[in-house]
Short mmCIF file of C-alpha atoms in Angstrom, two decimals:
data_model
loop_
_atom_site.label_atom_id
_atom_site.label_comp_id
_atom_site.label_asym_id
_atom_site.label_seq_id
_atom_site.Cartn_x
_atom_site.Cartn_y
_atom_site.Cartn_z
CA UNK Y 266 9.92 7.19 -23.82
CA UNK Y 267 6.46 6.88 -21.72
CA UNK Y 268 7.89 5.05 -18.89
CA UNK Y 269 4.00 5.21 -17.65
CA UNK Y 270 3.00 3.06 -20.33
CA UNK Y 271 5.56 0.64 -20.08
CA UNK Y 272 4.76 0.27 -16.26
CA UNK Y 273 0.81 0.17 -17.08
CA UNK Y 274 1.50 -3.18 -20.04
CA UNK Y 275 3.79 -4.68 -17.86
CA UNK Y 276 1.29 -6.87 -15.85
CA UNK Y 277 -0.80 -7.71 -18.63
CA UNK Y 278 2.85 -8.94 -20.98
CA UNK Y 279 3.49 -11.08 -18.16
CA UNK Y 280 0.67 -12.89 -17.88
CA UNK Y 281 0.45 -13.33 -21.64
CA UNK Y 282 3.59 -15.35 -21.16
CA UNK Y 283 2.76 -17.27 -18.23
CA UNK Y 284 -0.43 -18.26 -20.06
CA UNK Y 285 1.76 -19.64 -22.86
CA UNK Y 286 3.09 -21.67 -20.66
CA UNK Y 287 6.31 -20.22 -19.06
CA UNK Y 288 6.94 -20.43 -15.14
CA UNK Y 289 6.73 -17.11 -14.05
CA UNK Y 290 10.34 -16.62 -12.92
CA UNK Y 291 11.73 -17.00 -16.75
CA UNK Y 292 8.48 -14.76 -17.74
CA UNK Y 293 9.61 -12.12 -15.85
CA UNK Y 294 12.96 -12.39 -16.19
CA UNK Y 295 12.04 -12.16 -20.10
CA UNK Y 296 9.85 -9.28 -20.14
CA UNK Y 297 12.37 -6.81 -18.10
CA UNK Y 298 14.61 -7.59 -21.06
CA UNK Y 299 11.95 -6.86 -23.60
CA UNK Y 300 11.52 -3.47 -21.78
CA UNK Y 301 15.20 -2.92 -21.88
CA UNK Y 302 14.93 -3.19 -25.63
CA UNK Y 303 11.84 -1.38 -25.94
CA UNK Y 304 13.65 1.83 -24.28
CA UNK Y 305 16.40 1.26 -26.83
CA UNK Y 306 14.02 0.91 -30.20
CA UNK Y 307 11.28 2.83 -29.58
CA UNK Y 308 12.48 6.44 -29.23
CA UNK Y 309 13.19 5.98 -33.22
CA UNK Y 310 10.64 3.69 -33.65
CA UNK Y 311 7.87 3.27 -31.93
CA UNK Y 312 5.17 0.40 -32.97
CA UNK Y 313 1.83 0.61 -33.74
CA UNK Y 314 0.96 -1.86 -31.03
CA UNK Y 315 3.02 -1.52 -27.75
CA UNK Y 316 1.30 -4.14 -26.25
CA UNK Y 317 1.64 -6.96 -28.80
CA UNK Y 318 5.57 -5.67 -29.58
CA UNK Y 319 6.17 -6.30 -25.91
CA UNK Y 320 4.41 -9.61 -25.82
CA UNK Y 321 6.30 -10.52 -28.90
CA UNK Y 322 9.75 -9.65 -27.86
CA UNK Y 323 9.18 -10.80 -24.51
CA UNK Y 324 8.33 -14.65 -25.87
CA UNK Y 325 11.28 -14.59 -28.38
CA UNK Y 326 13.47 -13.71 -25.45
CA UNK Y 327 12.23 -16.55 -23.56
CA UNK Y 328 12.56 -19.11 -26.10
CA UNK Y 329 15.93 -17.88 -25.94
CA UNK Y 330 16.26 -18.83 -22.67
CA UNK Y 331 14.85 -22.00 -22.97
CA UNK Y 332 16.97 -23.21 -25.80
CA UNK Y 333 20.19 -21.83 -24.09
CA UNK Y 334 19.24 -24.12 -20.93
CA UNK Y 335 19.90 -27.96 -21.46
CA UNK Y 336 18.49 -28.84 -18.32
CA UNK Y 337 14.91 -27.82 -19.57
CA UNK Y 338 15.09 -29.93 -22.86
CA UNK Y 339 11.26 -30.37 -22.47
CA UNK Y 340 10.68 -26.85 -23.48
CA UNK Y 341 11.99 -26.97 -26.95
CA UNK Y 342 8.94 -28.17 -28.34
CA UNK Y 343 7.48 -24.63 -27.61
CA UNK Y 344 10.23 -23.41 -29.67
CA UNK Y 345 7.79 -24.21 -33.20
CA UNK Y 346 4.39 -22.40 -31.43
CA UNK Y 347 6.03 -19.25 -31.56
CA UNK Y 348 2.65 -17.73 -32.58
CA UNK Y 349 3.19 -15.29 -35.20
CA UNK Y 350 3.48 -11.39 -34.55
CA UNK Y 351 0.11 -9.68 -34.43
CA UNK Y 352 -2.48 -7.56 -31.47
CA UNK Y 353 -2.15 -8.77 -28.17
CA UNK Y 354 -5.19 -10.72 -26.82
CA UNK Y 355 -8.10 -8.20 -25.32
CA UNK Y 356 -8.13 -10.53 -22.09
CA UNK Y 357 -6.70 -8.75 -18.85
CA UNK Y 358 -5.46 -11.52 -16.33
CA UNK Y 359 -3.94 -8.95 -14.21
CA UNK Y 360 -6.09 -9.92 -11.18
CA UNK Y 361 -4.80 -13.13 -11.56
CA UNK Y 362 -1.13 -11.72 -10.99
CA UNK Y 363 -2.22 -9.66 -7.98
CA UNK Y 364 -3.10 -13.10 -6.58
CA UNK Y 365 0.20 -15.00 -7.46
CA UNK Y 366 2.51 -11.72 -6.00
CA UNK Y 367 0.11 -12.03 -2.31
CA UNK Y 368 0.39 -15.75 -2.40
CA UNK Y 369 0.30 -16.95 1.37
CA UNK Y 370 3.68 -18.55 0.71
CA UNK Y 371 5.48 -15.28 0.59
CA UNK Y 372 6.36 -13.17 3.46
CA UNK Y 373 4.53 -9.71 3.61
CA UNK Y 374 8.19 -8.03 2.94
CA UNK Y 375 8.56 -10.24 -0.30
CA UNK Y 376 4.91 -9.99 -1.53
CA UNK Y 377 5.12 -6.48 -1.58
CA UNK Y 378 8.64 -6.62 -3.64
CA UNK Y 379 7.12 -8.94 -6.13
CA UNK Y 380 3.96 -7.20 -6.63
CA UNK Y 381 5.70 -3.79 -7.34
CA UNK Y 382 8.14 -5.68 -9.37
CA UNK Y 383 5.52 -7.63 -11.66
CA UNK Y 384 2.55 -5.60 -11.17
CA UNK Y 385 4.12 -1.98 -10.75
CA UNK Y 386 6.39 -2.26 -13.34
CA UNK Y 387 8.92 -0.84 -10.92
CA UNK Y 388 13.09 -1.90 -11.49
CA UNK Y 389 14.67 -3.73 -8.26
CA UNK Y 390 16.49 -0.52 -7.96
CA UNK Y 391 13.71 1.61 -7.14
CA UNK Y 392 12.31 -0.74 -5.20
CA UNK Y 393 15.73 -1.36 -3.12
CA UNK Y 394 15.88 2.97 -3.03
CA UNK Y 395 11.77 2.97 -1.72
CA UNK Y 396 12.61 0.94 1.32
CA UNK Y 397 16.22 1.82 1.87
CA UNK Y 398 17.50 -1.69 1.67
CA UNK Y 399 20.75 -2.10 -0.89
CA UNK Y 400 19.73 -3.05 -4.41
CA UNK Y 401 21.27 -6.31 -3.96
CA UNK Y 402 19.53 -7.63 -1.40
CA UNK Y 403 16.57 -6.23 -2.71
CA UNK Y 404 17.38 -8.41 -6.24
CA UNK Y 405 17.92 -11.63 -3.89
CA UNK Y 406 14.35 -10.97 -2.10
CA UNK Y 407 12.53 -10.58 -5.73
CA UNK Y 408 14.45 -13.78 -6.59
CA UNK Y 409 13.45 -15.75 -3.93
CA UNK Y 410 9.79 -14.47 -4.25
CA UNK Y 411 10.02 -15.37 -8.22
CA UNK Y 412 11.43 -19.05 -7.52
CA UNK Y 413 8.35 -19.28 -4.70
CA UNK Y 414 5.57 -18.85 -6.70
CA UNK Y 415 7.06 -20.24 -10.18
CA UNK Y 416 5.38 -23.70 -9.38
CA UNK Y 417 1.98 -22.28 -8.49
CA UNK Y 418 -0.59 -22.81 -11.17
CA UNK Y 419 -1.66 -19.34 -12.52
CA UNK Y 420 -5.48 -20.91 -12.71
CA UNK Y 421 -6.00 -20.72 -8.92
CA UNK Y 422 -8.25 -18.82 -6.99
CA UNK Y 423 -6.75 -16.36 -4.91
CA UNK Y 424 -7.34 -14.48 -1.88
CA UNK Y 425 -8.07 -11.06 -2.34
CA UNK Y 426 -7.97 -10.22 1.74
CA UNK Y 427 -4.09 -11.27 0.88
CA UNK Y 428 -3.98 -8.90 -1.91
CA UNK Y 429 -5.47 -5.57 -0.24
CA UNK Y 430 -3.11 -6.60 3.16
CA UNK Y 431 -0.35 -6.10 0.45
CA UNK Y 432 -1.24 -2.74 -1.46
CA UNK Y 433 -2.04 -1.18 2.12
CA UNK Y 434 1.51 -2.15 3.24
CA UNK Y 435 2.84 -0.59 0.08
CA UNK Y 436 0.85 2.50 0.72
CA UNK Y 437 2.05 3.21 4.07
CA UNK Y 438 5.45 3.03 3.29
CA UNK Y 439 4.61 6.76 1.71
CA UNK Y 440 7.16 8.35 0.05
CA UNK Y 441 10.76 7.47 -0.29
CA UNK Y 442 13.71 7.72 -2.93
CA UNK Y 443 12.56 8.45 -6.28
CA UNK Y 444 9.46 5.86 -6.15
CA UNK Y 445 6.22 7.92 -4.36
CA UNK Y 446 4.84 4.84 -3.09
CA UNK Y 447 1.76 5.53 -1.55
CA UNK Y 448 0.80 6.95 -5.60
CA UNK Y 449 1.62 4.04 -6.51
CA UNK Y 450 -0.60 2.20 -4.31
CA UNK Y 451 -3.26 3.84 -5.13
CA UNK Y 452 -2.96 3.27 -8.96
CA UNK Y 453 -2.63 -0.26 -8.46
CA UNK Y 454 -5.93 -0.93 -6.16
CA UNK Y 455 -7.51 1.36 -9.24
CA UNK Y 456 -6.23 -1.23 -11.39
CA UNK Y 457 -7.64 -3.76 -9.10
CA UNK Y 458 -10.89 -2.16 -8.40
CA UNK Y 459 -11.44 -2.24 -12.51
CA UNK Y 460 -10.69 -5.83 -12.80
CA UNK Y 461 -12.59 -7.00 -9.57
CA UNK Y 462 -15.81 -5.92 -8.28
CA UNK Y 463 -15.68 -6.15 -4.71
CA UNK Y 464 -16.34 -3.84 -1.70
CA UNK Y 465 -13.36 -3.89 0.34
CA UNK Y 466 -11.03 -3.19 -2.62
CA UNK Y 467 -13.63 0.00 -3.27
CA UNK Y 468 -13.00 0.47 0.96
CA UNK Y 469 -9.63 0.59 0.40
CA UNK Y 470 -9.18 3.06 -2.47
CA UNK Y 471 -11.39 5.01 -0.88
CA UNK Y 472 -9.71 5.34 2.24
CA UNK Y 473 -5.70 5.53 0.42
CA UNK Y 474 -7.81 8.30 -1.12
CA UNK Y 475 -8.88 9.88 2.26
CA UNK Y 476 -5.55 9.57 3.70
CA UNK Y 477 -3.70 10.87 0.61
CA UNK Y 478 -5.36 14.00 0.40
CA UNK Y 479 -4.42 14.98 3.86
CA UNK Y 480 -0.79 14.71 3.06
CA UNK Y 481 0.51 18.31 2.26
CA UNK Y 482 -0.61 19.40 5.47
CA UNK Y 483 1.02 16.35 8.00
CA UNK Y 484 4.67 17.88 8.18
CA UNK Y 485 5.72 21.49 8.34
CA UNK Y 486 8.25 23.12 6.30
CA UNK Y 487 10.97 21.44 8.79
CA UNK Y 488 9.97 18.25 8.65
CA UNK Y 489 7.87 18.71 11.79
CA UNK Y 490 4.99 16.28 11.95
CA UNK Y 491 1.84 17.94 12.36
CA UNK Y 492 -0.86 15.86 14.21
CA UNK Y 493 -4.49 15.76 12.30
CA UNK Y 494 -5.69 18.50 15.16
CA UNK Y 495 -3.31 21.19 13.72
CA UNK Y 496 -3.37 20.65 10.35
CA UNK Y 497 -3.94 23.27 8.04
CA UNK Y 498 -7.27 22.00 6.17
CA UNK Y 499 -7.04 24.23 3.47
CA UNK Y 500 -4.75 22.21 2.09
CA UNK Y 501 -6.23 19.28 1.63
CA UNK Y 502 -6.99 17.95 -1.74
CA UNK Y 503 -10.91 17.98 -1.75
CA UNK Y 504 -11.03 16.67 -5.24
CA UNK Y 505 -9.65 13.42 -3.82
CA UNK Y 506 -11.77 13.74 -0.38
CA UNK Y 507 -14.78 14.29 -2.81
CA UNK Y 508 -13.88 10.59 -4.87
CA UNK Y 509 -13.10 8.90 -1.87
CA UNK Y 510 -16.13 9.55 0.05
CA UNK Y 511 -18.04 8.67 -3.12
CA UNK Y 512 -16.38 5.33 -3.83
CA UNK Y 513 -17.28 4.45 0.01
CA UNK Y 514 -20.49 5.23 -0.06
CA UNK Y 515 -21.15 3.04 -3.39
CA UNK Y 516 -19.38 0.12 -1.04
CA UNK Y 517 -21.37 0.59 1.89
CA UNK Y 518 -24.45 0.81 -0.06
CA UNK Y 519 -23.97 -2.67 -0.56
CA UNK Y 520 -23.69 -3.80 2.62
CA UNK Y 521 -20.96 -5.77 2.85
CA UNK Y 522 -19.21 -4.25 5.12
CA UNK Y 523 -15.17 -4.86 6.15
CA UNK Y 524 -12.32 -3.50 8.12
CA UNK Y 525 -10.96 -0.95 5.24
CA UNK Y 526 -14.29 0.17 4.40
CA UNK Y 527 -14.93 1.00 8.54
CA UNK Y 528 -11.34 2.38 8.39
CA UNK Y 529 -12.80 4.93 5.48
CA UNK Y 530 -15.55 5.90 7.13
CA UNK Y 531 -13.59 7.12 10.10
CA UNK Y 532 -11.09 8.92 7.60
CA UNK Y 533 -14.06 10.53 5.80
CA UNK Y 534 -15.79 11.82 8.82
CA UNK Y 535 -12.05 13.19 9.58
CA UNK Y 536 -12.61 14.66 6.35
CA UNK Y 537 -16.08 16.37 6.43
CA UNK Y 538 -14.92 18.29 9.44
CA UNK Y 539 -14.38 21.85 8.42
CA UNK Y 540 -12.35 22.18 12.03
CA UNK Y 541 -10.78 19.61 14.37
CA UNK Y 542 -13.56 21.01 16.92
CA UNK Y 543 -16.64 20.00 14.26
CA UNK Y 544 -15.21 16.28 14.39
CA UNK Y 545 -18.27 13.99 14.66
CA UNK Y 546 -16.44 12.03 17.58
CA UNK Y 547 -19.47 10.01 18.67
CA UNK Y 548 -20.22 8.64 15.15
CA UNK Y 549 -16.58 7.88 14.69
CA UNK Y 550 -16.69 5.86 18.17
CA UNK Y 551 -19.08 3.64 16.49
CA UNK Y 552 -17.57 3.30 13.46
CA UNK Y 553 -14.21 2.06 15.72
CA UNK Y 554 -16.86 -0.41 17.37
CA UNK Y 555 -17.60 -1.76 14.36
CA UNK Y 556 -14.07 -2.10 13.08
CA UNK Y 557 -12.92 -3.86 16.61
CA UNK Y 558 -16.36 -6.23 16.00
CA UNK Y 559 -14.60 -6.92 12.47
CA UNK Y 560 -11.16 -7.21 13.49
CA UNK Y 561 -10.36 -7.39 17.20
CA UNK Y 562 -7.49 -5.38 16.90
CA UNK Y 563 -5.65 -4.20 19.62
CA UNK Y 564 -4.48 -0.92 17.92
CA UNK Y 565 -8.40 -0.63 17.10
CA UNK Y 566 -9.03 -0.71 20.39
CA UNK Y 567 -6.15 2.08 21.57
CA UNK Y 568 -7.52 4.46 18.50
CA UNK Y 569 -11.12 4.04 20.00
CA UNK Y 570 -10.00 4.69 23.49
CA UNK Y 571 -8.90 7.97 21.89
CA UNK Y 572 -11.50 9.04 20.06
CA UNK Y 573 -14.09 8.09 23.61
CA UNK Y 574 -11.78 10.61 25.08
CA UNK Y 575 -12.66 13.20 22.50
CA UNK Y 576 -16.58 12.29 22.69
CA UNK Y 577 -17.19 11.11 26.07
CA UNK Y 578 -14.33 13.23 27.96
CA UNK Y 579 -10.69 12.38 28.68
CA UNK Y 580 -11.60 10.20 32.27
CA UNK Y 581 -13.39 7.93 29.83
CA UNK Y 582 -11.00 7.60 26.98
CA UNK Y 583 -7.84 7.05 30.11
CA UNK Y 584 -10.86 4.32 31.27
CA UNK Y 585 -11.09 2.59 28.28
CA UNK Y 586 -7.29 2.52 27.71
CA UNK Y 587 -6.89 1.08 31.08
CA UNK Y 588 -7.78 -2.45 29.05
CA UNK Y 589 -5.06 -2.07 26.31
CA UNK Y 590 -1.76 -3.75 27.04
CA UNK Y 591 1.07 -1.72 28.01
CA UNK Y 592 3.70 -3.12 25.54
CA UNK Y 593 1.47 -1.50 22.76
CA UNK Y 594 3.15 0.45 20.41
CA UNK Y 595 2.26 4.28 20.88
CA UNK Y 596 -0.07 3.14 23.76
CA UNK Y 597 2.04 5.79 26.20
CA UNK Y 598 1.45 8.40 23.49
CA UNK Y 599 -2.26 8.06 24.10
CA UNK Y 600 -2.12 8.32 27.78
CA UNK Y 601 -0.23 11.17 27.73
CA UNK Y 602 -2.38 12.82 25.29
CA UNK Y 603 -5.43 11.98 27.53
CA UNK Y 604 -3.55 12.68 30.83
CA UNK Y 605 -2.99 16.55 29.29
CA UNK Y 606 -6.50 16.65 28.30
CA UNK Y 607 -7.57 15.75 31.76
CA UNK Y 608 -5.32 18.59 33.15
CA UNK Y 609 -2.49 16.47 34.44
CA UNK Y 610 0.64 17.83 32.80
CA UNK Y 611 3.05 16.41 35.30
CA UNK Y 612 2.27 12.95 34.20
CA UNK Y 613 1.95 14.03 30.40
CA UNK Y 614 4.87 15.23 30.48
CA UNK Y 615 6.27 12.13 31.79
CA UNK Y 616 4.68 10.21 29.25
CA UNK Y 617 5.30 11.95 26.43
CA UNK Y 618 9.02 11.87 27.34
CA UNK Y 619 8.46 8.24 27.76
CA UNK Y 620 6.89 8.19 24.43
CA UNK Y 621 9.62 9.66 22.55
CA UNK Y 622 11.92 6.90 23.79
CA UNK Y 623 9.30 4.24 22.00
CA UNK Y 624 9.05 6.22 19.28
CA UNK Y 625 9.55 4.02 15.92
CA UNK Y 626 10.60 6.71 13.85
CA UNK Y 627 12.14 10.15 13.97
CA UNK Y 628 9.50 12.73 13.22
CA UNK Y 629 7.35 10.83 15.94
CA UNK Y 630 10.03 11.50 18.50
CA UNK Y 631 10.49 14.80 17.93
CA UNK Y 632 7.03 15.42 18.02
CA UNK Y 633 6.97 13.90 21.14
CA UNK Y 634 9.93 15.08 22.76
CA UNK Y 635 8.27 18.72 22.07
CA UNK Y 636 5.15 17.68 23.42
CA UNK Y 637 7.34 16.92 26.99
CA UNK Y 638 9.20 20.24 26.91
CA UNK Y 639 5.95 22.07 26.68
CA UNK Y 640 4.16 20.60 29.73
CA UNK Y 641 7.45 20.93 31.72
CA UNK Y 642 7.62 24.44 30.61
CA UNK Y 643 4.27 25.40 31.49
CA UNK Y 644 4.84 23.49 34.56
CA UNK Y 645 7.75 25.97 36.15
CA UNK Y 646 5.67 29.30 35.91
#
C-alpha cells in the first residue's frame, strides 16, 4: 500500500466532494472511510484510477450518510446524481482547501490540526502523537475545526498570509512521534507553491528549505543543542541550500518583497558562509531592517540587536538591546551572549543562569545552564 499516494489524493477527493455539494465535515468524515477501504481492497486489487476509485467510494459513503440521517431529509435528492463511476475531474481545488483549513475563524492550534488532517492526509493519531496531546482530544479539536468551517462557502477568497502563518507553525514544530513534521511542511507549501503563484509562498519554501538543511548538524549525538556558530557545516544538505537560495532569488527578482522572503535571505546568507567567521553580518543587519520595516516585530528587533553585535561590536548590539522589553522571551539569552562577547563573564554568567530558568524547552536549558558553568569556571582560575 503507497500510503504516499493516498496522502498526496487526499486533498484533491475532498474537494471533489465538497464541490458536489457536501459540507465539508460529512466530506471528510466520508473520505477517511474510503481510505480505510482502499487499504483493505487495494493490496489485491488495485484500480486503474486511484483518484476516481477514491472519489467514487468516498461519495457512495456519503450518500450513505445522508440517507441514514433523517434530520437532513433535504439531501436525498442527491441520492439520484450519483454521477456514474469514471476519471476524476483534471481540476485541482486544493488551494481552495488550504484556505478553508487557515480560515480566520479557527484558532492557530486548530488550523494547523485541520490542515494536516484534510490537506496532509495525516490520521488524528499521528497528529495527537506529533504534538504530544492524547488522541482524543486531538479528535475533539479536528471536530470542532470540521463543524467551524462546514458552513463556509468553498467559493471564497482566502487569505493566503493565513495560510503560510499556518504551514510555518507546522514546520517548527520539527520532528516528533512518527510524523516528521517539518517534511511535511515543506511538501505541503510545494503543493501550494504549484497551485499558487505568489512570492511569499516561494519565500517560505525557500527558507523551510534553508532551515531544513541545517538540521543534522543542530544537536549532538546527546541531544546537545548546538548553536549555528558550532555547527559542523559539512553536514549540511547543500542540495537543499542550493534550491532554496534559487527559489528566493526567483521571488525577490520580482520585487515583492515580504517577511518570509527577508527571513530567507538572512538564512541563506547563514548559508553561503563557509565558516561562522565569513558570516556577512552587515548585509544580514539590513536584511533584519527590512524585516522589522515589514513586520515590527519585537523578536525581529532582539535577533537584529544580535547580529549589530556581531557586525558593529558587542557595546552596540548590548545598545540596541537596551530598547527591547525585558519580559521578551530569550531576551536574557542575548545579553548574556553579548555581555561574554564584551568580556564580562561575571554578568554572563549570571545571565545565562538566568536564562536557563526562562528557558521554554529542555535542550535550551541545558545549553544554557552549560553556558553558566563555563564562565563561572573560567571565572575561579
Amino acid at each position: 500500500m503507497d500510503e504516499a499516494l493516498l496522502r498526496r489524493l487526499t486533498p484533491g477527493v475532498l474537494t471533489v466532494l465538497v464541490r458536489r455539494g457536501a459540507d465539508f465535515a460529512a466530506a471528510e468524515d466520508a473520505v477517511q472511510e474510503a481510505l480505510v477501504e482502499a487499504v483493505r481492497v487495494w493490496p489485491a486489487d488495485p484500480p486503474r484510477d486511484a483518484k476516481g476509485w477514491l472519489v467514487t467510494v468516498a461519495w457512495r459513503k456519503f450518500l450513505d450518510a445522508a440517507r441514514s440521517d433523517t434530520a437532513r431529509r433535504r439531501r436525498e435528492d442527491r441520492v439520484e446524481e450519483e454521477p456514474a463511476p469514471g476519471p476524476a475531474p483534471a481540476v485541482d481545488d486544493t488551494l481552495q482547501l488550504y484556505f478553508l483549513c487557515a480560515h480566520p475563524s479557527l484558532t492557530p492550534s486548530s488550523a494547523v490540526a485541520l490542515t494536516l488532517r484534510a490537506v496532509g492526509g495525516l490520521t488524528t493519531r499521528q497528529i495527537a502523537q506529533a504534538y504530544l496531546v492524547p488522541e482524543a482530544t486531538m479528535a475533539q479539536r479536528i471536530s470542532r475545526a470540521k463543524r467551524t468551517v462546514s458552513g463556509v462557502r468553498f467559493d471564497q477568497p482566502g487569505d493566503v498570509a493565513t495560510v503560510l502563518r499556518v504551514l510555518y507553525l507546522v514546520f517548527n514544530e520539527g520532528y516528533s512521534g512518527d510524523v516528521d513534521l517539518a517534511a511535511e511542511a515543506i511538501r505541503l507549501t510545494r503543493q501550494l507553491a504549484a497551485a499558487i503563484d505568489h512570492p511569499e509562498v516561494a519565500g517560505l519554501l525557500a527558507l523551510m528549505l534553508l532551515h531544513h538543511a541545517r538540521r543534522a548538524s543542530r544537536t549532538a549525538p546527546d541531544g546537545a543543542l548546538v548553536p549555528l556558530a558550532e555547527q559542523d557545516r559539512t553536514r549540511w544538505d547543500t542540495a537543499a541550500i542550493a534550491e532554496g537560495v534559487r527559489i528566493l532569488q526567483a521571488a525577490l527578482a520580482r520585487d515583492r518583497l515580504g517577511e518570509f522572503q527577508a527571513q530567507a535571505a538572512i538564512a541563506a546568507l547563514h548559508a553561503d558562509a563557509l565558516t561562522a567567521e565569513e558570516t556577512d553580518w552587515v548585509q544580514i543587519v539590513e536584511w533584519y531592517d527590512e524585516l522589522a520595516r515589514l513586520t515590527d516585530s519585537p523578536v525581529v528587533r532582539l535577533n537584529r540587536a544580535v547580529a549589530v553585535g556581531e557586525a558593529d561590536g558587542p557595546r552596540a548590539g548590548l545598545a540596541a538591546l537596551a530598547a527591547i522589553e525585558d519580559t521578551l522571551p530569550r531576551r536574557t539569552a542575548a545579553a548574556a551572549y553579548l555581555h561574554e562577547r564584551a568580556g564580562d563573564l561575571k554578568t554572563a554568567a549570571r545571565l545565562y543562569a538566568e536564562a536557563a530558568h526562562q528557558a521554554p524547552n529542555l535542550a535550551e536549558r541545558d545549553y544554557l545552564t552549560r553556558q553558566a558553568a563555563r564562565l563561572n569556571s573560567l571565572g575561579r582560575h
